Amino acid sequence: MNRPAKKRPELVCPAGTPAALRTAVEAGADAVYCGFQNATNARNFPGLNFTPDEMAGAIAHAHAAGTRVLLAVNTFPPAGKFGLWQEAVDLGAELGVDAFILADIGVADYAARVHPGIRRHLSVQAAASSPEAIRYFVEEFGIRRVVLPRILTVGEIRALADEIPCEIETFIFGNHGLMIEGRCSLTNYVTGLSTNMDGVCSPAAEVRYDTGVDGCVSTRLGPHIIDRFAPGEQAGYPTICKGRYFAPARGEAYYAFEEPVSLNLAPLLPELIAAGVDAFKIEGRQRSRAYVRAVVAAFRKAIDATLAGGRPELAELVALTEGQRQTEGAARTKRWR
Amino acid sequence: MPVRSPAARVGAVPGFVRLIPLPLFLLQPLLDRVVRRLAADLPEVFDRLGRHRTSRFVIDAREMPFVLVLRPDPDRPLFAACPRHREPEHEARVEGRFLDLLGLVDGDRDGDALFFSRDLQITGDTEAVVCLRNALDDVDGSIAERVAAMLGPPGRLALSVLRRAGTGPR
């Protein structure tokens, strides 16, 4: 795919509430992604997301400022419940969203057939990372943009860009929980609830924090303790993949899968833009307006500075990161741990 | 590169906050007024709380001589100050420094970041706390400012002093 050099990439920002959406718009988002208050999107947190009325108001606000609204309908419908996903797509179309973010091929097919005039983006949840897989989605469902899994190096992204007939969106900041994007079942195994549809990786109703007399805090998910933080030690999200576990071959508890750390690819913005990335996504629909304001504004400046020839670092955002640590993850090397 | 956490930016709590051990019965009418006014002005907050509208939250600002108890039920709102030794039964408890908690209701601090840095402690029903956080965060502007406005010029002055102590001039 021939790409013009140094085009201005889109900054795609999270909004878990109408107030967060307005904050993102004000802070310089080119596009905002959000979802309805149900299992059709992968951030189904209690108290989060949009009612239909709120979505209508949010779209009007965003469009008035020239900001696009991308509707996340990016979970996988269980058998017999497809109607909820159809309703979300139909409602999004009626309200005037600019694109659907989709993962399931049934939902993608429905959106393509019933609402062909609305852009379709392939969610990271679909975990499409090869040219063959992405081309299949483009040819079958008219996908216009793929959100790439966070397992690719910049070199691999560059190679992909030359081989696929659609735009590329990559995560630039936020949660760094890779596993098999969209297909992780660790939470289902421990709690019986869906990782994707019942409140991300840790349904809040299943999470408990217990402080011991020694000041250590134990994090429990369902019946299992998944981490224990000493007084003053930085904490992470209560997810199984970021927990510490004992194993016979280890002398002490260790991070078996991932560590509590957030992605920050600000230092690689020049390389990613040169590789052909069309849009940069900030993770964090579950985060506050304060997070949205700080991160969106910082990346707005960083992208503009990069296009002007600069090389931003954005180290100050580490205060907002999980475990107060950040990583360039697989973008720099597959051996990020 | 060493980076200061949000907590590290927090200054000292102004003296008048520590002087609040005025008799709680004098404070209570003020708290009643605040919660009833917020319930009337911000009905959408209560929608986001769902079933946790009837949950009881203890809010513990460590520097204060008492804890606050909140039941965000629009029909029977409760916002009360209780002596520490008589903390009532509750579903969830949120503990942190006064200025951090103010930053949260001011829309100026990120709850997850405060949790990561261990400046915010949560016990009890985590879902209730997540709901409350999300509901409060969907209020445009600042709840602290709304409360200060209810109290007139003294309230605005107090908030201004607190903000300067917490994060510097806005």
Tab-separated table of C-alpha atoms in Angstrom, chain A residues 16-20 22 37 45-50 54 204-205 207-209 211 215 217 229-237 286-291 293 315-316 318-324, chain B residues 1 3-6 9 44 48-49 51-52 104-118 121-128 130-131 133-143:
chain	number	residue	atom	x	y	z
A	16	GLY	CA	-15.886	5.889	29.625
A	17	THR	CA	-18.397	8.615	30.433
A	18	PRO	CA	-19.877	11.647	28.644
A	19	ALA	CA	-17.739	13.915	30.827
A	20	ALA	CA	-14.610	12.004	29.806
A	22	ARG	CA	-15.980	16.092	26.490
A	37	GLN	CA	-23.762	0.120	29.065
A	45	PHE	CA	-17.540	-1.803	34.139
A	46	PRO	CA	-20.196	-0.951	36.713
A	47	GLY	CA	-21.157	2.700	36.431
A	48	LEU	CA	-19.257	3.172	33.179
A	49	ASN	CA	-20.283	3.764	29.552
A	50	PHE	CA	-23.170	5.464	27.787
A	54	GLU	CA	-25.946	10.072	26.539
A	204	ALA	CA	-15.098	-5.556	40.378
A	205	ALA	CA	-17.619	-7.563	42.388
A	207	VAL	CA	-12.156	-8.168	43.724
A	208	ARG	CA	-11.279	-7.647	47.387
A	209	TYR	CA	-8.352	-5.861	49.019
A	211	THR	CA	-4.881	-5.100	54.618
A	215	GLY	CA	0.467	-3.259	56.400
A	217	VAL	CA	-2.318	-5.541	51.051
A	229	PHE	CA	1.968	-5.708	48.120
A	230	ALA	CA	4.340	-4.701	50.885
A	231	PRO	CA	3.754	-1.300	52.501
A	232	GLY	CA	4.825	1.388	50.077
A	233	GLU	CA	5.262	-1.025	47.171
A	234	GLN	CA	3.643	0.138	43.920
A	235	ALA	CA	0.450	-1.707	43.036
A	236	GLY	CA	-1.085	-2.881	39.776
A	237	TYR	CA	-4.522	-3.828	38.493
A	286	GLN	CA	-12.054	2.870	32.726
A	287	ARG	CA	-9.832	5.771	33.766
A	288	SER	CA	-10.816	9.196	35.066
A	289	ARG	CA	-11.220	12.551	33.380
A	290	ALA	CA	-7.945	13.565	35.001
A	291	TYR	CA	-6.168	10.720	33.182
A	293	ARG	CA	-7.049	15.184	30.158
A	315	ALA	CA	8.264	10.595	30.967
A	316	GLU	CA	5.953	12.682	33.156
A	318	VAL	CA	4.670	7.609	34.444
A	319	ALA	CA	2.704	8.936	37.433
A	320	LEU	CA	-0.444	7.663	35.723
A	321	THR	CA	0.930	4.245	34.824
A	322	GLU	CA	0.198	0.884	36.389
A	323	GLY	CA	2.824	0.051	38.979
A	324	GLN	CA	4.231	3.505	38.149
B	1	MET	CA	14.466	8.993	35.491
B	3	VAL	CA	9.440	10.881	38.590
B	4	ARG	CA	7.443	12.263	41.430
B	5	SER	CA	4.170	10.510	42.050
B	6	PRO	CA	0.971	12.540	42.383
B	9	ARG	CA	3.264	16.757	44.703
B	44	GLU	CA	-27.483	11.448	36.660
B	48	ARG	CA	-24.666	5.458	37.395
B	49	LEU	CA	-24.600	4.035	40.908
B	51	ARG	CA	-27.825	-0.916	43.011
B	52	HIS	CA	-25.031	0.747	44.971
B	104	LEU	CA	-10.760	13.082	43.238
B	105	VAL	CA	-13.987	15.005	43.786
B	106	ASP	CA	-12.350	17.999	42.139
B	107	GLY	CA	-11.829	15.942	38.946
B	108	ASP	CA	-8.143	16.687	39.248
B	109	ARG	CA	-6.725	13.323	40.314
B	110	ASP	CA	-6.904	9.869	38.812
B	111	GLY	CA	-8.141	7.247	41.263
B	112	ASP	CA	-6.272	4.398	39.584
B	113	ALA	CA	-2.982	6.292	39.799
B	114	LEU	CA	-3.579	7.015	43.488
B	115	PHE	CA	-4.282	3.330	43.983
B	116	PHE	CA	-1.142	2.295	42.099
B	117	SER	CA	0.969	4.627	44.253
B	118	ARG	CA	-0.738	3.231	47.384
B	121	GLN	CA	-6.770	2.339	50.084
B	122	ILE	CA	-9.964	0.507	49.301
B	123	THR	CA	-11.601	-2.179	51.381
B	124	GLY	CA	-14.974	-3.867	51.253
B	125	ASP	CA	-17.125	-3.990	48.132
B	126	THR	CA	-14.821	-2.989	45.275
B	127	GLU	CA	-17.713	-2.820	42.816
B	128	ALA	CA	-19.436	-0.210	44.965
B	130	VAL	CA	-15.813	1.571	41.218
B	131	CYS	CA	-19.433	2.640	40.704
B	133	ARG	CA	-15.809	6.661	41.311
B	134	ASN	CA	-17.325	6.417	37.830
B	135	ALA	CA	-20.454	8.281	38.889
B	136	LEU	CA	-18.541	11.158	40.473
B	137	ASP	CA	-16.151	11.342	37.547
B	138	ASP	CA	-19.033	11.923	35.131
B	139	VAL	CA	-19.849	15.245	36.742
B	140	ASP	CA	-18.637	18.073	34.549
B	141	GLY	CA	-16.530	20.601	36.354
B	142	SER	CA	-15.834	20.116	40.020
B	143	ILE	CA	-18.076	18.786	42.773
